[in-house]
mmCIF file of C-alpha atoms and ligand atoms in Angstrom:
data_model
loop_
_atom_site.group_PDB
_atom_site.id
_atom_site.type_symbol
_atom_site.label_atom_id
_atom_site.label_comp_id
_atom_site.label_asym_id
_atom_site.label_seq_id
_atom_site.Cartn_x
_atom_site.Cartn_y
_atom_site.Cartn_z
ATOM 1 C CA MET L 1 -86.676 -28.855 169.068
ATOM 2 C CA LYS L 2 -89.867 -27.215 170.247
ATOM 3 C CA GLY L 3 -91.272 -23.748 170.801
ATOM 4 C CA ILE L 4 -91.104 -20.772 168.486
ATOM 5 C CA ILE L 5 -88.911 -21.172 165.432
ATOM 6 C CA THR L 6 -88.371 -18.365 162.957
ATOM 7 C CA ALA L 7 -88.621 -19.126 159.249
ATOM 8 C CA LEU L 8 -85.693 -16.934 158.311
ATOM 9 C CA ILE L 9 -85.834 -14.283 155.591
ATOM 10 C CA THR L 10 -82.882 -13.912 153.206
ATOM 11 C CA PRO L 11 -81.527 -10.441 152.464
ATOM 12 C CA PHE L 12 -80.434 -10.235 148.818
ATOM 13 C CA HIS L 13 -78.400 -7.691 146.896
ATOM 14 C CA GLU L 14 -80.159 -6.103 143.947
ATOM 15 C CA ASP L 15 -78.516 -8.637 141.594
ATOM 16 C CA GLY L 16 -80.009 -11.603 143.493
ATOM 17 C CA THR L 17 -76.839 -12.646 145.351
ATOM 18 C CA ILE L 18 -77.021 -13.104 149.140
ATOM 19 C CA ASN L 19 -76.286 -10.013 151.226
ATOM 20 C CA GLU L 20 -74.043 -11.733 153.774
ATOM 21 C CA LYS L 21 -73.772 -8.782 156.139
ATOM 22 C CA GLY L 22 -77.548 -8.387 156.215
ATOM 23 C CA LEU L 23 -78.073 -12.112 156.736
ATOM 24 C CA LYS L 24 -75.767 -12.088 159.767
ATOM 25 C CA GLU L 25 -77.706 -9.163 161.236
ATOM 26 C CA ILE L 26 -81.043 -10.939 160.782
ATOM 27 C CA VAL L 27 -79.718 -14.178 162.314
ATOM 28 C CA ARG L 28 -78.356 -12.226 165.314
ATOM 29 C CA TYR L 29 -81.599 -10.266 165.717
ATOM 30 C CA ASN L 30 -83.636 -13.468 165.846
ATOM 31 C CA ILE L 31 -81.308 -15.148 168.325
ATOM 32 C CA ASP L 32 -80.368 -12.190 170.544
ATOM 33 C CA THR L 33 -83.439 -9.934 170.442
ATOM 34 C CA MET L 34 -86.403 -12.168 169.548
ATOM 35 C CA LYS L 35 -84.791 -15.001 171.528
ATOM 36 C CA VAL L 36 -86.584 -17.586 169.416
ATOM 37 C CA ASN L 37 -86.043 -21.284 170.048
ATOM 38 C CA GLY L 38 -84.630 -22.107 166.618
ATOM 39 C CA LEU L 39 -84.266 -21.140 162.963
ATOM 40 C CA TYR L 40 -85.901 -22.725 159.916
ATOM 41 C CA VAL L 41 -83.606 -22.029 156.986
ATOM 42 C CA GLY L 42 -84.437 -22.379 153.297
ATOM 43 C CA GLY L 43 -88.238 -22.348 153.515
ATOM 44 C CA SER L 44 -90.561 -20.255 151.378
ATOM 45 C CA THR L 45 -89.741 -17.320 153.650
ATOM 46 C CA SER L 46 -86.068 -17.628 152.654
ATOM 47 C CA GLU L 47 -87.238 -17.398 148.998
ATOM 48 C CA SER L 48 -85.343 -20.644 148.514
ATOM 49 C CA PHE L 49 -87.601 -21.893 145.716
ATOM 50 C CA LEU L 50 -86.025 -19.070 143.701
ATOM 51 C CA MET L 51 -82.456 -20.149 144.481
ATOM 52 C CA ASP L 52 -80.218 -22.587 142.674
ATOM 53 C CA GLU L 53 -78.523 -25.405 144.561
ATOM 54 C CA LYS L 54 -75.278 -23.525 145.073
ATOM 55 C CA GLN L 55 -77.053 -20.563 146.619
ATOM 56 C CA LYS L 56 -79.044 -22.804 148.967
ATOM 57 C CA GLN L 57 -75.782 -24.421 150.123
ATOM 58 C CA GLN L 58 -74.308 -20.970 150.642
ATOM 59 C CA LEU L 59 -77.329 -19.930 152.718
ATOM 60 C CA PHE L 60 -77.095 -23.035 154.930
ATOM 61 C CA ALA L 61 -73.360 -22.481 155.483
ATOM 62 C CA LEU L 62 -73.662 -18.756 156.269
ATOM 63 C CA VAL L 63 -76.484 -19.226 158.778
ATOM 64 C CA LYS L 64 -74.662 -22.047 160.559
ATOM 65 C CA LYS L 65 -71.484 -19.976 160.721
ATOM 66 C CA GLU L 66 -73.320 -17.110 162.427
ATOM 67 C CA ALA L 67 -75.647 -19.124 164.658
ATOM 68 C CA GLY L 68 -73.080 -21.709 165.769
ATOM 69 C CA GLU L 69 -74.516 -23.889 168.497
ATOM 70 C CA THR L 70 -76.792 -21.237 170.025
ATOM 71 C CA VAL L 71 -80.159 -22.530 168.764
ATOM 72 C CA PRO L 72 -81.375 -25.617 166.877
ATOM 73 C CA LEU L 73 -81.253 -25.210 163.105
ATOM 74 C CA ILE L 74 -83.540 -26.878 160.578
ATOM 75 C CA ALA L 75 -82.637 -26.940 156.879
ATOM 76 C CA GLN L 76 -85.524 -27.027 154.401
ATOM 77 C CA ILE L 77 -84.142 -29.067 151.510
ATOM 78 C CA GLY L 78 -87.293 -30.059 149.612
ATOM 79 C CA SER L 79 -86.948 -29.912 145.853
ATOM 80 C CA LEU L 80 -88.692 -31.657 142.973
ATOM 81 C CA HIS L 81 -85.225 -32.815 142.036
ATOM 82 C CA VAL L 82 -84.724 -35.550 144.609
ATOM 83 C CA GLU L 83 -80.990 -35.940 143.975
ATOM 84 C CA GLU L 84 -80.576 -32.235 144.732
ATOM 85 C CA ALA L 85 -82.624 -32.605 147.937
ATOM 86 C CA VAL L 86 -80.414 -35.521 149.035
ATOM 87 C CA ARG L 87 -77.221 -33.572 148.309
ATOM 88 C CA LEU L 88 -78.526 -30.546 150.222
ATOM 89 C CA GLY L 89 -79.612 -32.734 153.120
ATOM 90 C CA ASN L 90 -76.226 -34.384 153.436
ATOM 91 C CA GLU L 91 -74.503 -31.020 153.178
ATOM 92 C CA ALA L 92 -76.714 -29.529 155.921
ATOM 93 C CA LYS L 93 -76.125 -32.584 158.111
ATOM 94 C CA GLN L 94 -72.382 -32.208 157.626
ATOM 95 C CA LEU L 95 -72.616 -28.524 158.537
ATOM 96 C CA GLY L 96 -74.223 -29.479 161.850
ATOM 97 C CA TYR L 97 -77.914 -28.773 161.202
ATOM 98 C CA ASP L 98 -80.031 -30.490 163.837
ATOM 99 C CA ALA L 99 -82.798 -31.568 161.479
ATOM 100 C CA LEU L 100 -83.935 -31.474 157.883
ATOM 101 C CA SER L 101 -87.347 -30.596 156.547
ATOM 102 C CA ALA L 102 -88.789 -31.112 153.088
ATOM 103 C CA ILE L 103 -91.838 -29.682 151.393
ATOM 104 C CA THR L 104 -94.006 -32.352 149.780
ATOM 105 C CA PRO L 105 -93.207 -32.665 146.064
ATOM 106 C CA TYR L 106 -95.518 -30.189 144.313
ATOM 107 C CA TYR L 107 -96.906 -28.993 140.964
ATOM 108 C CA TYR L 108 -97.570 -32.456 139.491
ATOM 109 C CA LYS L 109 -100.502 -34.166 141.158
ATOM 110 C CA PHE L 110 -98.430 -36.940 142.729
ATOM 111 C CA SER L 111 -100.285 -39.812 144.367
ATOM 112 C CA PHE L 112 -99.714 -40.450 148.060
ATOM 113 C CA GLN L 113 -97.673 -43.564 147.175
ATOM 114 C CA GLU L 114 -95.371 -41.400 145.037
ATOM 115 C CA ILE L 115 -94.985 -38.840 147.811
ATOM 116 C CA LYS L 116 -94.293 -41.598 150.301
ATOM 117 C CA ALA L 117 -91.617 -43.052 148.030
ATOM 118 C CA TYR L 118 -90.020 -39.587 147.820
ATOM 119 C CA TYR L 119 -89.731 -39.309 151.622
ATOM 120 C CA GLN L 120 -88.556 -42.883 151.937
ATOM 121 C CA ARG L 121 -85.682 -42.163 149.572
ATOM 122 C CA LEU L 122 -84.897 -38.812 151.144
ATOM 123 C CA THR L 123 -84.835 -40.147 154.694
ATOM 124 C CA GLU L 124 -82.837 -43.253 153.785
ATOM 125 C CA GLU L 125 -80.254 -41.353 151.779
ATOM 126 C CA THR L 126 -79.769 -38.529 154.279
ATOM 127 C CA ASN L 127 -80.241 -40.539 157.500
ATOM 128 C CA HIS L 128 -80.922 -37.455 159.628
ATOM 129 C CA PRO L 129 -84.015 -36.275 161.584
ATOM 130 C CA MET L 130 -86.697 -35.164 159.106
ATOM 131 C CA ILE L 131 -89.718 -32.882 159.563
ATOM 132 C CA ILE L 132 -92.365 -33.329 156.858
ATOM 133 C CA TYR L 133 -93.416 -29.919 155.513
ATOM 134 C CA SER L 134 -97.098 -30.112 154.646
ATOM 135 C CA ASN L 135 -98.607 -27.023 153.003
ATOM 136 C CA PRO L 136 -101.669 -28.225 151.040
ATOM 137 C CA ALA L 137 -102.789 -24.739 149.976
ATOM 138 C CA PHE L 138 -99.515 -24.206 148.111
ATOM 139 C CA THR L 139 -98.698 -27.761 147.000
ATOM 140 C CA GLY L 140 -102.094 -29.366 146.509
ATOM 141 C CA ALA L 141 -100.956 -32.424 148.519
ATOM 142 C CA GLN L 142 -103.612 -33.172 151.143
ATOM 143 C CA PHE L 143 -102.997 -36.043 153.584
ATOM 144 C CA SER L 144 -105.421 -38.090 155.665
ATOM 145 C CA VAL L 145 -104.616 -39.034 159.260
ATOM 146 C CA ASP L 146 -103.599 -42.482 157.984
ATOM 147 C CA ASP L 147 -101.323 -40.977 155.317
ATOM 148 C CA TYR L 148 -99.559 -38.916 157.994
ATOM 149 C CA GLY L 149 -99.264 -42.070 160.070
ATOM 150 C CA GLU L 150 -97.428 -43.846 157.217
ATOM 151 C CA LEU L 151 -94.959 -40.960 156.850
ATOM 152 C CA LEU L 152 -94.445 -40.668 160.606
ATOM 153 C CA ALA L 153 -93.581 -44.378 160.689
ATOM 154 C CA PHE L 154 -90.326 -43.814 158.774
ATOM 155 C CA PRO L 155 -87.498 -44.112 161.329
ATOM 156 C CA ASN L 156 -86.030 -40.640 160.730
ATOM 157 C CA VAL L 157 -89.307 -38.707 160.581
ATOM 158 C CA ILE L 158 -89.585 -36.805 163.861
ATOM 159 C CA GLY L 159 -92.550 -34.576 163.100
ATOM 160 C CA VAL L 160 -94.593 -32.378 160.791
ATOM 161 C CA LYS L 161 -94.604 -28.693 159.982
ATOM 162 C CA TYR L 162 -98.357 -28.520 159.655
ATOM 163 C CA THR L 163 -99.170 -25.517 157.487
ATOM 164 C CA ASP L 164 -102.843 -26.434 157.325
ATOM 165 C CA THR L 165 -105.939 -25.217 159.126
ATOM 166 C CA ASP L 166 -107.666 -28.494 160.023
ATOM 167 C CA LEU L 167 -107.188 -28.403 163.771
ATOM 168 C CA ALA L 168 -109.369 -31.438 164.453
ATOM 169 C CA LYS L 169 -106.935 -33.434 162.318
ATOM 170 C CA LEU L 170 -103.965 -31.941 164.150
ATOM 171 C CA ALA L 171 -105.441 -32.823 167.557
ATOM 172 C CA LYS L 172 -106.062 -36.384 166.398
ATOM 173 C CA LEU L 173 -102.536 -36.691 165.004
ATOM 174 C CA LYS L 174 -100.980 -35.500 168.265
ATOM 175 C CA GLN L 175 -103.130 -37.907 170.218
ATOM 176 C CA MET L 176 -102.114 -40.812 167.975
ATOM 177 C CA HIS L 177 -98.422 -39.843 167.806
ATOM 178 C CA PRO L 178 -97.619 -38.192 171.147
ATOM 179 C CA ASP L 179 -93.864 -38.654 170.654
ATOM 180 C CA LYS L 180 -93.758 -36.820 167.335
ATOM 181 C CA ILE L 181 -93.381 -33.034 167.066
ATOM 182 C CA PHE L 182 -96.114 -30.967 165.405
ATOM 183 C CA PHE L 183 -95.405 -27.381 164.416
ATOM 184 C CA SER L 184 -98.034 -24.790 163.570
ATOM 185 C CA GLY L 185 -97.400 -23.132 160.221
ATOM 186 C CA ALA L 186 -100.132 -20.478 160.425
ATOM 187 C CA ASP L 187 -98.896 -17.669 162.660
ATOM 188 C CA GLU L 188 -102.307 -15.986 162.784
ATOM 189 C CA MET L 189 -103.662 -19.197 164.374
ATOM 190 C CA LEU L 190 -100.920 -19.854 166.914
ATOM 191 C CA PHE L 191 -103.372 -19.730 169.837
ATOM 192 C CA PRO L 192 -105.802 -22.391 168.504
ATOM 193 C CA PHE L 193 -102.861 -24.481 167.306
ATOM 194 C CA ALA L 194 -101.219 -24.398 170.725
ATOM 195 C CA VAL L 195 -104.399 -25.458 172.502
ATOM 196 C CA SER L 196 -104.937 -28.217 169.920
ATOM 197 C CA GLY L 197 -101.665 -29.890 170.827
ATOM 198 C CA ALA L 198 -99.002 -28.268 168.629
ATOM 199 C CA ASP L 199 -95.562 -28.537 170.251
ATOM 200 C CA GLY L 200 -94.370 -25.344 168.651
ATOM 201 C CA ALA L 201 -94.571 -23.160 165.591
ATOM 202 C CA ILE L 202 -92.466 -22.338 162.560
ATOM 203 C CA GLY L 203 -93.338 -19.062 160.881
ATOM 204 C CA SER L 204 -92.142 -16.082 158.954
ATOM 205 C CA THR L 205 -93.678 -13.377 161.127
ATOM 206 C CA TYR L 206 -91.583 -14.481 164.140
ATOM 207 C CA ASN L 207 -88.734 -12.530 162.517
ATOM 208 C CA LEU L 208 -90.631 -9.515 163.913
ATOM 209 C CA ILE L 209 -92.993 -10.884 166.570
ATOM 210 C CA GLY L 210 -91.071 -13.858 167.931
ATOM 211 C CA LYS L 211 -91.142 -12.376 171.428
ATOM 212 C CA GLU L 212 -94.917 -12.078 171.366
ATOM 213 C CA ALA L 213 -95.257 -15.647 170.087
ATOM 214 C CA ILE L 214 -93.094 -16.901 172.966
ATOM 215 C CA GLN L 215 -95.216 -14.880 175.409
ATOM 216 C CA LEU L 216 -98.363 -16.479 173.948
ATOM 217 C CA TYR L 217 -96.949 -19.976 174.336
ATOM 218 C CA GLU L 218 -95.862 -19.308 177.909
ATOM 219 C CA ALA L 219 -99.317 -17.952 178.752
ATOM 220 C CA ILE L 220 -100.913 -21.135 177.433
ATOM 221 C CA GLN L 221 -98.528 -23.278 179.449
ATOM 222 C CA ALA L 222 -99.549 -21.261 182.523
ATOM 223 C CA SER L 223 -103.252 -21.772 181.582
ATOM 224 C CA ASP L 224 -103.623 -17.997 181.209
ATOM 225 C CA LEU L 225 -105.896 -18.138 178.176
ATOM 226 C CA LYS L 226 -106.926 -14.494 178.416
ATOM 227 C CA THR L 227 -103.359 -13.264 178.037
ATOM 228 C CA ALA L 228 -102.752 -15.754 175.227
ATOM 229 C CA ARG L 229 -105.817 -14.522 173.320
ATOM 230 C CA ASP L 230 -104.858 -10.878 173.831
ATOM 231 C CA VAL L 231 -101.336 -11.494 172.554
ATOM 232 C CA GLN L 232 -102.731 -13.308 169.502
ATOM 233 C CA SER L 233 -104.957 -10.300 168.662
ATOM 234 C CA GLN L 234 -101.972 -7.988 168.924
ATOM 235 C CA MET L 235 -99.930 -10.332 166.721
ATOM 236 C CA ASN L 236 -102.747 -10.475 164.199
ATOM 237 C CA GLN L 237 -102.762 -6.694 163.804
ATOM 238 C CA VAL L 238 -99.132 -7.011 162.695
ATOM 239 C CA ILE L 239 -99.817 -10.039 160.489
ATOM 240 C CA ASP L 240 -102.730 -8.257 158.769
ATOM 241 C CA TYR L 241 -100.474 -5.342 157.774
ATOM 242 C CA LEU L 242 -97.913 -7.847 156.459
ATOM 243 C CA LEU L 243 -100.494 -9.816 154.484
ATOM 244 C CA ASP L 244 -101.717 -6.575 152.874
ATOM 245 C CA VAL L 245 -98.371 -5.907 151.199
ATOM 246 C CA GLY L 246 -96.784 -9.374 151.018
ATOM 247 C CA VAL L 247 -95.420 -10.977 154.181
ATOM 248 C CA TYR L 248 -91.757 -11.283 153.193
ATOM 249 C CA GLN L 249 -91.588 -7.832 151.575
ATOM 250 C CA GLY L 250 -93.260 -6.347 154.646
ATOM 251 C CA ILE L 251 -90.879 -8.031 157.093
ATOM 252 C CA LYS L 252 -87.879 -6.785 155.126
ATOM 253 C CA HIS L 253 -89.177 -3.222 155.083
ATOM 254 C CA VAL L 254 -89.860 -3.176 158.837
ATOM 255 C CA PHE L 255 -86.369 -4.568 159.484
ATOM 256 C CA LYS L 256 -84.898 -1.743 157.403
ATOM 257 C CA GLN L 257 -86.817 0.787 159.493
ATOM 258 C CA LYS L 258 -85.180 -0.782 162.537
ATOM 259 C CA GLY L 259 -81.764 -0.230 160.977
ATOM 260 C CA LEU L 260 -81.118 -3.805 159.848
ATOM 261 C CA ASP L 261 -79.828 -4.508 156.358
ATOM 262 C CA ALA L 262 -82.706 -6.727 155.187
ATOM 263 C CA GLY L 263 -81.839 -6.195 151.532
ATOM 264 C CA PHE L 264 -83.899 -6.756 148.423
ATOM 265 C CA MET L 265 -86.371 -9.406 147.304
ATOM 266 C CA LYS L 266 -85.311 -11.997 144.750
ATOM 267 C CA PHE L 267 -86.640 -11.600 141.226
ATOM 268 C CA PRO L 268 -89.484 -11.867 140.183
ATOM 269 C CA PHE L 269 -90.723 -10.546 143.552
ATOM 270 C CA ARG L 270 -91.076 -6.789 143.328
ATOM 271 C CA GLU L 271 -90.190 -4.179 145.936
ATOM 272 C CA LEU L 272 -92.917 -2.280 147.820
ATOM 273 C CA THR L 273 -94.392 0.996 146.564
ATOM 274 C CA GLU L 274 -94.035 4.117 148.725
ATOM 275 C CA GLU L 275 -97.677 3.791 149.788
ATOM 276 C CA GLU L 276 -97.224 0.140 150.786
ATOM 277 C CA LYS L 277 -94.108 1.048 152.746
ATOM 278 C CA LYS L 278 -96.034 3.710 154.675
ATOM 279 C CA ASN L 279 -98.791 1.237 155.510
ATOM 280 C CA VAL L 280 -96.502 -1.496 156.716
ATOM 281 C CA GLU L 281 -94.548 0.982 158.859
ATOM 282 C CA LYS L 282 -97.641 1.146 161.082
ATOM 283 C CA ILE L 283 -96.337 -2.138 162.502
ATOM 284 C CA LEU L 284 -93.578 -0.197 164.263
ATOM 285 C CA GLY L 285 -96.210 1.482 166.437
ATOM 286 C CA ILE L 286 -97.495 -1.922 167.522
ATOM 287 C CA ILE L 287 -94.316 -3.889 168.134
ATOM 288 C CA GLU L 288 -92.452 -1.071 169.866
ATOM 289 C CA LYS L 289 -95.204 -0.450 172.361
HETATM 290 C C1 HMN X 301 -91.587 -21.213 155.304
HETATM 291 O O1 HMN X 301 -90.608 -20.491 155.259
HETATM 292 O O2 HMN X 301 -91.779 -22.135 154.520
HETATM 293 C C2 HMN X 301 -92.601 -20.826 156.352
HETATM 294 O O3 HMN X 301 -92.405 -21.434 157.533
HETATM 295 C C3 HMN X 301 -93.960 -20.766 155.926
HETATM 296 C C4 HMN X 301 -94.867 -20.245 157.037
HETATM 297 O O4 HMN X 301 -95.705 -21.286 157.460
HETATM 298 C C5 HMN X 301 -95.646 -19.079 156.533
HETATM 299 N N1 HMN X 301 -96.522 -19.530 155.480
HETATM 300 C C6 HMN X 301 -96.338 -19.139 154.214
HETATM 301 O O5 HMN X 301 -95.523 -18.317 153.877
HETATM 302 C C7 HMN X 301 -97.256 -19.766 153.210
HETATM 303 C C8 HMN X 301 -96.417 -18.393 157.637
HETATM 304 O O6 HMN X 301 -95.501 -17.955 158.588
HETATM 305 C C9 HMN X 301 -97.214 -17.193 157.074
HETATM 306 O O7 HMN X 301 -96.345 -16.283 156.445
HETATM 307 C C10 HMN X 301 -97.970 -16.478 158.196
HETATM 308 O O8 HMN X 301 -98.806 -17.387 158.856
HETATM 309 C C11 HMN X 301 -98.801 -15.309 157.643
HETATM 310 O O9 HMN X 301 -99.877 -15.790 156.875
#
């Protein structure tokens, strides 16, 4: 479970239900065209924090049905409601997901001991490989190297999705825990992450630029830093256009221009204006080159 992993988008119908046909198309596109090394299902990119439990279960089942055994699948099950997270984790395990991942409990300013207790319960009650999802900018939960060490010591914790920008900390973590897997969560910083010891990356923009991300990683493995830097600049042109309009909205619009049924956003996300659509379409000129 390494390399470039797409954080999957979810196509919705206008009423907020999952557009199953569109979802299949997006899963196929990622596996067959982007040729990414795995799928991260139920993250922020999937808009899963806007879904109820039943819809999350439906999403996990639909993606597994389409992807089969082709690529590793990771189910993001984190929820403030720990019983729900446990149920989702066991369901995903039963479906054949290779690993689970859980965002740190958010909103309330939980102490590290409380967060640790949450992961202890989650990992004991699901008993399946777990990737800690750390995203301090969104959750407010900031961990020290020692805190990470305590979480990584749980038997089922295999790694961290490190959606942070402190690369010195990442390098130290990798050095201290060489057997654990560290994923970059900032697509615009894939190059510095990769040279700082990240084993791979999980990100939303790989729905569209997964191929480029793989090329960047291969260039780094071949010590071709010039190519890697050039590919990152090209990727960042795409990411900048996406950030201007909203990453998930932008990805969905570009998919639609490519003929894929990427569907609607889930309420209260709004759809793009005509002007925003025109701007984000400039991506097509970059990725089809
Ligand atoms: C998820 O679905 O949870 C994603 O993996 C999150 C991922 O790390 C993205 N971060 C956020 O959405 C906050 C990035 O891919 C991000 O969209 C990208 O780096 C552009 O800023």
